[in-house]
XYZ file of C-alpha atoms in Angstrom:
543
model
C 32.791 -29.398 -16.339
C 35.550 -27.943 -17.710
C 36.874 -30.222 -19.132
C 34.133 -31.504 -21.101
C 33.676 -27.623 -22.263
C 36.735 -27.563 -23.374
C 36.394 -30.839 -25.695
C 33.238 -29.740 -27.295
C 36.052 -26.416 -28.479
C 38.379 -29.410 -29.181
C 36.066 -31.241 -30.995
C 34.269 -27.989 -33.066
C 37.866 -27.676 -33.979
C 38.027 -31.278 -35.927
C 34.595 -29.976 -37.386
C 35.215 -26.973 -39.097
C 38.136 -28.632 -40.539
C 36.832 -31.441 -42.528
C 33.557 -29.119 -43.871
C 35.477 -25.999 -44.590
C 35.935 -26.664 -48.418
C 33.284 -25.753 -50.350
C 31.425 -28.913 -51.768
C 32.906 -29.251 -55.170
C 31.417 -31.046 -58.626
C 32.530 -34.079 -60.422
C 32.915 -34.551 -63.447
C 33.478 -38.220 -64.952
C 36.397 -38.539 -67.169
C 37.434 -41.690 -67.884
C 36.046 -45.587 -67.320
C 38.571 -48.425 -66.173
C 37.354 -51.366 -65.191
C 38.857 -52.804 -62.267
C 41.431 -50.105 -61.685
C 42.193 -49.113 -58.024
C 41.361 -46.087 -56.817
C 45.279 -44.377 -56.561
C 45.834 -45.734 -60.307
C 42.403 -44.231 -60.633
C 44.250 -40.877 -59.887
C 47.473 -41.390 -61.864
C 45.280 -41.858 -65.080
C 42.616 -38.931 -64.550
C 46.345 -36.895 -64.195
C 47.555 -38.266 -67.690
C 44.646 -37.702 -69.287
C 43.874 -34.106 -68.549
C 47.884 -32.898 -67.675
C 48.226 -32.443 -71.906
C 44.858 -29.940 -71.361
C 45.588 -27.534 -68.591
C 42.763 -25.470 -69.631
C 40.020 -27.815 -69.402
C 39.737 -26.392 -66.379
C 40.070 -29.542 -64.373
C 42.300 -30.371 -62.007
C 43.809 -33.845 -61.378
C 45.058 -35.427 -58.360
C 47.921 -38.152 -58.370
C 48.002 -39.090 -55.148
C 46.240 -39.139 -51.797
C 48.143 -36.635 -49.953
C 46.384 -34.012 -52.668
C 43.185 -35.122 -53.480
C 42.204 -35.669 -49.547
C 42.332 -31.888 -49.111
C 38.606 -31.768 -50.756
C 35.309 -32.608 -50.242
C 33.299 -35.347 -52.529
C 30.010 -35.621 -53.571
C 30.377 -39.412 -53.970
C 33.660 -41.551 -53.339
C 35.615 -42.813 -56.015
C 34.776 -46.688 -56.150
C 37.167 -49.237 -56.815
C 36.287 -51.157 -60.567
C 33.712 -48.341 -61.572
C 35.404 -45.285 -63.120
C 38.089 -42.420 -62.717
C 36.799 -38.890 -61.679
C 39.160 -35.649 -60.898
C 38.118 -32.644 -59.812
C 35.611 -30.055 -61.465
C 36.869 -26.573 -60.435
C 35.738 -24.699 -63.494
C 37.248 -21.494 -62.926
C 34.175 -18.687 -62.451
C 34.212 -16.699 -65.738
C 35.894 -13.777 -64.388
C 35.540 -10.838 -67.053
C 36.526 -7.310 -66.693
C 33.764 -5.521 -64.659
C 32.634 -2.104 -67.335
C 33.547 1.085 -65.841
C 30.226 2.148 -65.667
C 29.293 -1.027 -64.067
C 32.150 -0.369 -61.108
C 30.172 1.414 -57.915
C 31.086 4.209 -55.573
C 32.960 2.945 -52.971
C 33.752 4.403 -49.777
C 36.965 3.908 -48.314
C 37.245 3.915 -44.244
C 40.278 4.634 -42.757
C 39.746 5.184 -38.822
C 43.118 6.055 -36.925
C 44.639 6.862 -33.852
C 47.829 7.935 -33.138
C 49.577 6.057 -35.784
C 52.378 7.962 -36.592
C 54.746 5.276 -38.009
C 51.984 3.728 -40.196
C 49.137 6.104 -41.500
C 50.823 7.596 -44.338
C 51.723 4.570 -45.543
C 48.231 3.422 -45.727
C 46.631 5.815 -47.289
C 49.434 5.892 -50.110
C 48.288 2.099 -50.406
C 44.993 2.567 -50.915
C 45.636 5.814 -53.586
C 47.581 3.548 -55.154
C 44.183 0.976 -55.624
C 43.456 0.263 -59.573
C 39.684 2.405 -59.021
C 38.378 5.311 -60.995
C 39.106 7.768 -58.988
C 35.406 9.306 -59.499
C 34.096 6.340 -57.708
C 36.391 6.215 -55.155
C 35.474 8.169 -51.933
C 38.516 8.185 -49.227
C 37.534 8.965 -45.279
C 40.329 9.712 -43.197
C 38.706 9.284 -40.194
C 41.388 10.413 -37.708
C 40.759 10.274 -33.706
C 44.788 10.907 -32.914
C 45.979 13.307 -30.343
C 49.774 13.320 -31.307
C 51.663 14.399 -34.583
C 49.785 11.688 -36.517
C 46.954 14.608 -36.854
C 49.712 16.732 -39.188
C 51.076 13.470 -40.884
C 47.417 12.938 -42.305
C 46.799 16.954 -43.306
C 49.499 17.090 -45.256
C 48.923 13.585 -47.058
C 45.278 14.287 -47.078
C 46.174 17.235 -48.606
C 48.894 15.980 -51.563
C 46.144 13.770 -52.696
C 43.727 16.220 -53.083
C 45.930 18.403 -54.949
C 46.187 15.570 -57.294
C 42.936 14.922 -58.139
C 41.542 12.070 -55.495
C 38.532 11.790 -54.066
C 39.503 12.512 -50.158
C 38.934 13.701 -46.962
C 40.303 14.111 -43.749
C 37.897 13.804 -40.616
C 39.414 14.989 -37.494
C 36.785 14.271 -34.101
C 37.745 16.041 -30.902
C 35.328 13.816 -28.620
C 36.572 10.433 -29.617
C 33.141 9.350 -28.264
C 32.650 5.623 -29.101
C 36.562 4.830 -30.605
C 36.250 3.407 -33.770
C 32.462 2.667 -33.589
C 32.078 6.203 -33.050
C 34.585 7.034 -35.476
C 32.552 5.005 -38.276
C 29.107 5.588 -37.342
C 29.938 9.467 -36.742
C 31.174 9.305 -40.409
C 28.083 7.256 -42.120
C 25.866 10.700 -42.473
C 29.137 11.697 -45.161
C 29.365 8.604 -46.764
C 28.402 8.490 -50.850
C 29.176 5.045 -51.689
C 26.373 2.230 -51.646
C 29.411 -0.130 -50.450
C 31.778 0.719 -47.581
C 35.455 -0.543 -47.531
C 37.475 -0.318 -44.228
C 41.550 -0.697 -43.585
C 42.803 -0.527 -40.562
C 45.903 1.584 -40.053
C 48.254 -1.900 -39.879
C 46.724 -3.299 -43.342
C 48.630 -2.307 -46.665
C 45.982 -3.148 -49.448
C 47.449 -4.695 -52.695
C 46.373 -2.533 -56.372
C 43.902 -5.001 -57.074
C 42.103 -5.906 -53.756
C 38.960 -3.517 -54.287
C 37.879 -4.235 -57.959
C 38.369 -8.009 -56.831
C 36.723 -7.179 -54.162
C 33.682 -5.458 -55.342
C 33.180 -8.340 -57.895
C 30.727 -9.787 -55.331
C 28.757 -7.265 -55.694
C 28.603 -6.200 -59.125
C 28.275 -10.222 -60.351
C 25.607 -10.894 -57.586
C 23.669 -7.461 -57.339
C 20.307 -8.981 -55.975
C 22.472 -11.463 -53.233
C 21.607 -10.205 -50.219
C 25.266 -9.569 -48.919
C 25.843 -7.750 -45.929
C 29.932 -7.978 -45.809
C 32.972 -9.294 -47.777
C 36.090 -10.358 -45.494
C 38.976 -11.411 -47.059
C 41.923 -13.374 -45.772
C 44.502 -11.119 -43.569
C 48.027 -11.691 -44.917
C 51.354 -10.661 -42.931
C 54.279 -8.542 -44.167
C 56.162 -9.791 -40.776
C 55.545 -12.977 -40.409
C 58.996 -13.825 -40.373
C 60.560 -11.167 -38.190
C 60.411 -13.124 -35.014
C 58.790 -16.491 -32.913
C 55.961 -14.403 -31.685
C 55.189 -13.063 -35.273
C 55.579 -16.360 -36.876
C 53.285 -17.889 -34.063
C 50.631 -14.903 -34.532
C 50.697 -15.566 -38.434
C 50.148 -19.062 -37.927
C 47.066 -18.802 -35.485
C 45.670 -16.136 -38.246
C 46.174 -18.122 -40.767
C 43.664 -20.767 -38.907
C 41.413 -18.660 -38.578
C 40.709 -17.732 -42.326
C 41.891 -20.417 -43.958
C 40.027 -22.664 -42.195
C 37.653 -21.383 -39.363
C 36.153 -18.658 -41.064
C 36.220 -20.200 -44.824
C 34.156 -23.332 -42.874
C 31.518 -20.833 -41.352
C 31.112 -19.203 -45.047
C 30.723 -21.930 -46.994
C 27.965 -23.596 -44.424
C 25.730 -20.836 -43.909
C 27.130 -19.856 -40.221
C 27.069 -16.976 -38.765
C 30.723 -15.508 -39.441
C 32.227 -12.214 -38.709
C 33.717 -9.092 -40.096
C 37.126 -8.948 -38.718
C 37.154 -5.476 -38.828
C 39.382 -4.412 -41.540
C 39.679 -5.688 -44.862
C 36.189 -6.283 -45.762
C 33.706 -4.112 -48.346
C 30.280 -3.619 -46.385
C 27.205 -2.893 -47.817
C 25.687 0.426 -46.655
C 21.894 -0.701 -46.283
C 23.124 -3.509 -44.423
C 24.749 -1.566 -41.334
C 21.675 0.837 -41.348
C 19.053 -2.206 -41.893
C 20.804 -3.885 -38.980
C 21.185 -0.422 -36.784
C 24.206 1.080 -37.299
C 27.362 0.881 -35.168
C 27.235 0.098 -31.559
C 30.285 0.866 -29.324
C 28.767 -0.941 -26.282
C 31.047 -3.982 -26.960
C 35.113 -3.891 -27.725
C 34.328 -6.221 -30.906
C 31.755 -3.536 -32.677
C 32.805 -5.241 -35.934
C 31.636 -9.037 -34.760
C 28.201 -7.206 -33.078
C 27.134 -5.391 -36.067
C 27.776 -8.727 -38.218
C 25.771 -10.572 -36.191
C 22.813 -8.171 -35.795
C 23.099 -7.839 -39.758
C 22.942 -11.769 -40.128
C 20.054 -11.988 -37.121
C 17.995 -9.406 -39.665
C 18.401 -11.938 -43.072
C 21.652 -10.732 -44.672
C 24.696 -12.548 -45.392
C 28.671 -12.339 -44.589
C 30.644 -13.816 -47.646
C 34.468 -14.857 -46.646
C 36.658 -14.487 -50.071
C 39.348 -17.262 -49.071
C 41.753 -16.022 -52.502
C 41.750 -12.223 -51.876
C 44.671 -11.304 -49.173
C 45.067 -7.947 -47.395
C 48.862 -7.670 -45.909
C 48.928 -6.464 -42.627
C 51.593 -5.813 -39.780
C 51.963 -8.472 -36.864
C 52.505 -7.074 -32.809
C 56.057 -7.147 -32.741
C 56.128 -6.808 -29.063
C 54.358 -9.534 -26.244
C 52.608 -6.756 -24.589
C 51.136 -5.271 -27.742
C 50.160 -8.442 -28.229
C 48.706 -9.241 -25.302
C 46.836 -6.139 -25.310
C 45.313 -7.165 -28.777
C 43.975 -10.075 -27.483
C 42.328 -8.156 -24.150
C 40.272 -7.050 -26.765
C 39.400 -8.904 -28.751
C 38.205 -11.839 -25.963
C 36.487 -9.483 -23.886
C 34.867 -7.846 -26.451
C 33.689 -11.507 -28.228
C 32.393 -12.046 -24.832
C 30.456 -9.046 -24.591
C 28.925 -10.101 -27.781
C 28.056 -13.182 -26.469
C 26.040 -11.872 -23.604
C 24.324 -9.055 -25.550
C 23.039 -11.378 -28.076
C 23.326 -15.249 -27.571
C 19.590 -15.311 -26.505
C 18.494 -13.492 -29.847
C 20.022 -16.030 -31.777
C 18.949 -18.985 -29.837
C 15.114 -17.279 -29.990
C 15.837 -16.645 -34.083
C 14.765 -18.896 -36.629
C 17.655 -20.682 -37.538
C 18.652 -24.281 -38.075
C 20.277 -26.088 -34.935
C 23.799 -26.100 -36.454
C 23.918 -22.608 -36.961
C 22.460 -21.427 -33.667
C 25.621 -23.960 -32.132
C 28.265 -22.851 -33.900
C 27.194 -19.058 -33.654
C 27.545 -19.909 -29.312
C 31.075 -21.612 -29.951
C 32.210 -18.464 -31.830
C 31.082 -15.936 -29.456
C 31.886 -17.878 -26.355
C 35.289 -19.266 -28.288
C 37.469 -17.210 -25.837
C 36.193 -18.877 -22.549
C 38.431 -21.538 -23.098
C 41.364 -19.271 -21.445
C 39.780 -19.290 -17.938
C 38.631 -22.951 -18.481
C 42.472 -23.597 -19.083
C 43.447 -21.741 -16.002
C 41.039 -23.324 -13.896
C 42.029 -26.967 -14.834
C 46.131 -25.976 -14.000
C 45.104 -24.308 -10.592
C 42.938 -27.053 -9.643
C 45.664 -29.757 -10.660
C 48.215 -29.283 -7.458
C 45.001 -30.140 -5.112
C 43.609 -32.971 -7.048
C 46.976 -34.615 -6.633
C 47.273 -34.021 -3.003
C 44.169 -35.538 -2.525
C 45.406 -39.617 -1.798
C 43.019 -42.277 -1.928
C 43.805 -45.296 -0.423
C 44.812 -46.087 -3.279
C 47.386 -45.046 -5.058
C 45.663 -46.914 -8.461
C 42.577 -45.190 -8.111
C 44.498 -41.931 -8.382
C 46.157 -42.517 -11.423
C 42.645 -43.938 -12.874
C 40.575 -40.734 -11.421
C 42.365 -38.290 -12.090
C 44.485 -39.402 -15.320
C 40.723 -40.087 -17.163
C 40.162 -36.957 -16.842
C 43.299 -35.354 -19.077
C 43.037 -38.883 -21.657
C 39.623 -38.733 -22.299
C 38.695 -35.107 -22.486
C 42.181 -33.119 -22.547
C 44.193 -35.132 -24.928
C 41.284 -35.092 -28.273
C 40.535 -31.327 -27.008
C 44.387 -30.393 -27.154
C 44.720 -31.589 -30.492
C 41.925 -30.044 -32.363
C 43.279 -26.795 -32.573
C 46.647 -27.908 -33.773
C 44.601 -30.560 -36.814
C 43.072 -27.463 -37.853
C 46.167 -24.965 -38.086
C 47.769 -28.083 -39.712
C 45.502 -27.800 -42.226
C 45.856 -24.225 -43.004
C 49.921 -24.369 -43.550
C 49.023 -27.087 -45.790
C 46.640 -25.851 -48.159
C 48.080 -21.758 -47.655
C 51.609 -23.246 -48.272
C 52.231 -26.175 -50.283
C 55.426 -26.215 -50.859
C 56.751 -25.014 -47.256
C 54.014 -26.406 -44.898
C 56.504 -29.053 -43.558
C 59.117 -26.859 -42.747
C 56.622 -24.678 -40.897
C 55.279 -27.442 -38.086
C 56.828 -26.826 -35.465
C 54.662 -23.620 -35.232
C 51.883 -25.558 -34.897
C 53.087 -27.226 -31.584
C 55.029 -23.820 -30.417
C 51.558 -22.365 -30.614
C 49.831 -24.100 -28.147
C 52.768 -22.676 -25.953
C 51.810 -19.521 -27.143
C 48.048 -19.695 -26.422
C 48.216 -21.435 -22.956
C 50.507 -18.958 -21.818
C 47.881 -15.932 -22.479
C 45.522 -17.879 -20.291
C 45.812 -15.682 -17.583
C 45.344 -11.982 -19.493
C 42.913 -13.702 -21.613
C 40.683 -14.985 -18.512
C 40.596 -11.328 -17.146
C 39.434 -10.285 -20.430
C 36.162 -12.964 -20.395
C 35.698 -11.602 -17.269
C 35.615 -8.069 -17.892
C 33.139 -8.753 -20.570
C 30.847 -10.713 -17.965
C 31.400 -8.143 -15.303
C 30.240 -4.970 -17.720
C 29.033 -3.854 -21.247
C 31.401 -0.799 -21.254
C 34.418 -0.423 -23.472
C 37.433 1.250 -22.490
C 39.451 0.957 -25.674
C 43.042 0.291 -25.949
C 44.899 0.564 -29.608
C 47.505 -2.181 -30.427
C 50.501 0.028 -31.610
C 52.241 -0.577 -34.814
C 55.623 0.170 -35.501
C 56.329 -0.071 -39.270
C 58.008 -3.246 -38.928
C 58.897 -5.156 -42.070
C 62.401 -6.943 -41.867
C 64.129 -8.548 -39.531
C 66.545 -5.605 -39.076
C 63.488 -3.236 -38.381
C 63.937 -1.928 -34.474
C 60.907 -0.926 -32.396
C 62.339 -0.736 -29.106
C 63.022 3.149 -29.292
C 60.009 4.392 -30.661
C 57.038 5.850 -29.351
C 53.827 4.588 -28.227
C 55.389 2.188 -24.882
C 52.746 -0.268 -22.996
C 53.488 0.088 -19.186
C 54.218 -3.193 -17.714
C 51.847 -4.281 -15.083
C 50.932 -7.016 -12.598
C 49.848 -9.595 -15.486
C 53.498 -10.823 -16.419
C 54.770 -11.251 -12.615
C 51.283 -13.608 -12.686
C 52.229 -15.207 -15.899
C 55.983 -16.254 -13.975
C 53.977 -16.635 -11.251
C 51.612 -19.398 -13.096
C 55.264 -20.868 -14.697
C 56.014 -21.516 -11.482
C 53.200 -23.575 -9.783
C 53.254 -25.461 -13.448
C 56.521 -26.799 -12.739
C 55.725 -27.446 -9.062
C 52.801 -29.845 -10.511
C 55.116 -31.202 -13.357
C 57.148 -32.642 -10.753
C 54.534 -33.771 -8.170
C 52.352 -35.131 -11.108
C 56.355 -36.450 -12.038
C 56.421 -37.923 -8.653
C 52.747 -40.128 -8.549
C 53.405 -41.721 -11.811
C 50.619 -39.544 -13.469
C 52.645 -39.735 -16.743
C 49.659 -39.109 -19.294
C 49.163 -35.562 -16.920
C 52.969 -34.913 -17.154
C 53.331 -33.658 -20.407
C 50.000 -30.972 -19.582
C 51.652 -29.363 -16.435
C 55.614 -29.732 -18.520
C 53.071 -27.351 -21.686
C 51.708 -25.251 -18.960
C 54.986 -24.394 -16.844
C 56.768 -23.742 -20.693
C 53.578 -21.505 -21.815
C 53.738 -19.180 -18.834
C 57.662 -18.648 -18.972
C 57.526 -17.748 -22.342
C 54.542 -15.512 -22.194
C 55.871 -13.841 -18.817
C 59.476 -13.811 -19.624
C 59.501 -12.155 -22.907
C 56.826 -9.719 -21.789
C 59.984 -8.557 -18.885
C 62.814 -9.420 -21.295
C 61.112 -6.794 -24.162
C 60.149 -4.580 -21.359
C 63.270 -4.383 -19.976
C 65.176 -3.499 -23.624
C 63.013 -0.507 -24.451
C 63.510 0.890 -20.703
C 67.532 1.094 -21.940
C 66.214 3.439 -24.990
């Protein structure tokens, strides 16, 4: 059963990759009888390259062409087509048409990056009298003083910026956002976490979705996360690869196909009325962003994802911080599943929408299933039937039939994301895709704990992910504040590494050569995650 459920997740990764592009129209350009498709592409390119302003993208090889979905296929000897991607008529929005936007910055103990965030927001190209900035500070350290001083500086310069401090952190981030709602002036609310650095044009680019389609029932516009420190270490490289796949493929597929998707907690703009209509921010899960997004969509609102607008952010550089972040996301999504899954299946929605919402909300349940498979591997291999061949057939069929397709689903998704986002350097990033499987498998113990925590209660004990203003490889973080205490998780991960190594040896001795690579992957994964956790903790303890 566990293997079948993992297979379902793997197959869904293939599906989302296949449908993530918006359906593009075709425009017939030339008619060349008896031409093969490859030559038709080349001819179309030659015909359009002289007039790039035509708005058509000619494709001269199948490698580039296969990324797009077509209304009808090219047929031999019929005609030549190019993708008709008429660029949207984006005109400058008149000053009087720009709505008032409230920018909310929820912050808790971020001494190293809080000033950076406020600076970036105040530098955004938007009229000062139409951009209300709320610094929602729950900090209990010197971040308070930093933010009070920063806000005062910008107030003196004429910015519409307010400092809001709560003594009682009730509801954590969700509580801060909900408590600030009576103070909101704008009809639209942009939200940024402390680790983000929005670009100068971000607000004007994103608000277009509301200004140009005022009658659309859009609850929130989510933009893609970028990375300011993706090249800092192997850990940040792997994180950026995973995040790229989530946004460029998963979120784009959900948005373009009418599936439910979520606001990712930051780098998006909400319609204030959608928040009110959905019941406001709730603090009963650790994923208040996903919770509100789904409640709004159940009320008939739409969540829009724009892959072309990017908001750079700082990735966690410490393994403990990364696992803490993943724990929070895993627990929160499972809490949302408990809270909303029955409402989704009772709602008047199509079966594909219900299915994709279920896969989305329960995605982290793959981790306890992965953990279960490795824990059962040795007992299953030790059960020796009378016929050794029967052992190979019965045991390896699990891995060949179920696990192989499931295993290659996510890499397939990440491959296409890298290829689309980095067309000139994607081939140099292939190694990251395979190593990402090591990281994802290695955190299965930590995320399994999160899943069971989400199933067992609805309480939300929020633990923030510390940021250290890390942008360059020369930047150091080990001697900075906000150290996360080491718990038993790393010890268990190293124990699982040893267990997986024993399973690898057992699989080899029994000739289970299809199973063997999976056992080795488990051993490497737990060794990397647990080992790096101990190594970084030791480095911090020296400072």
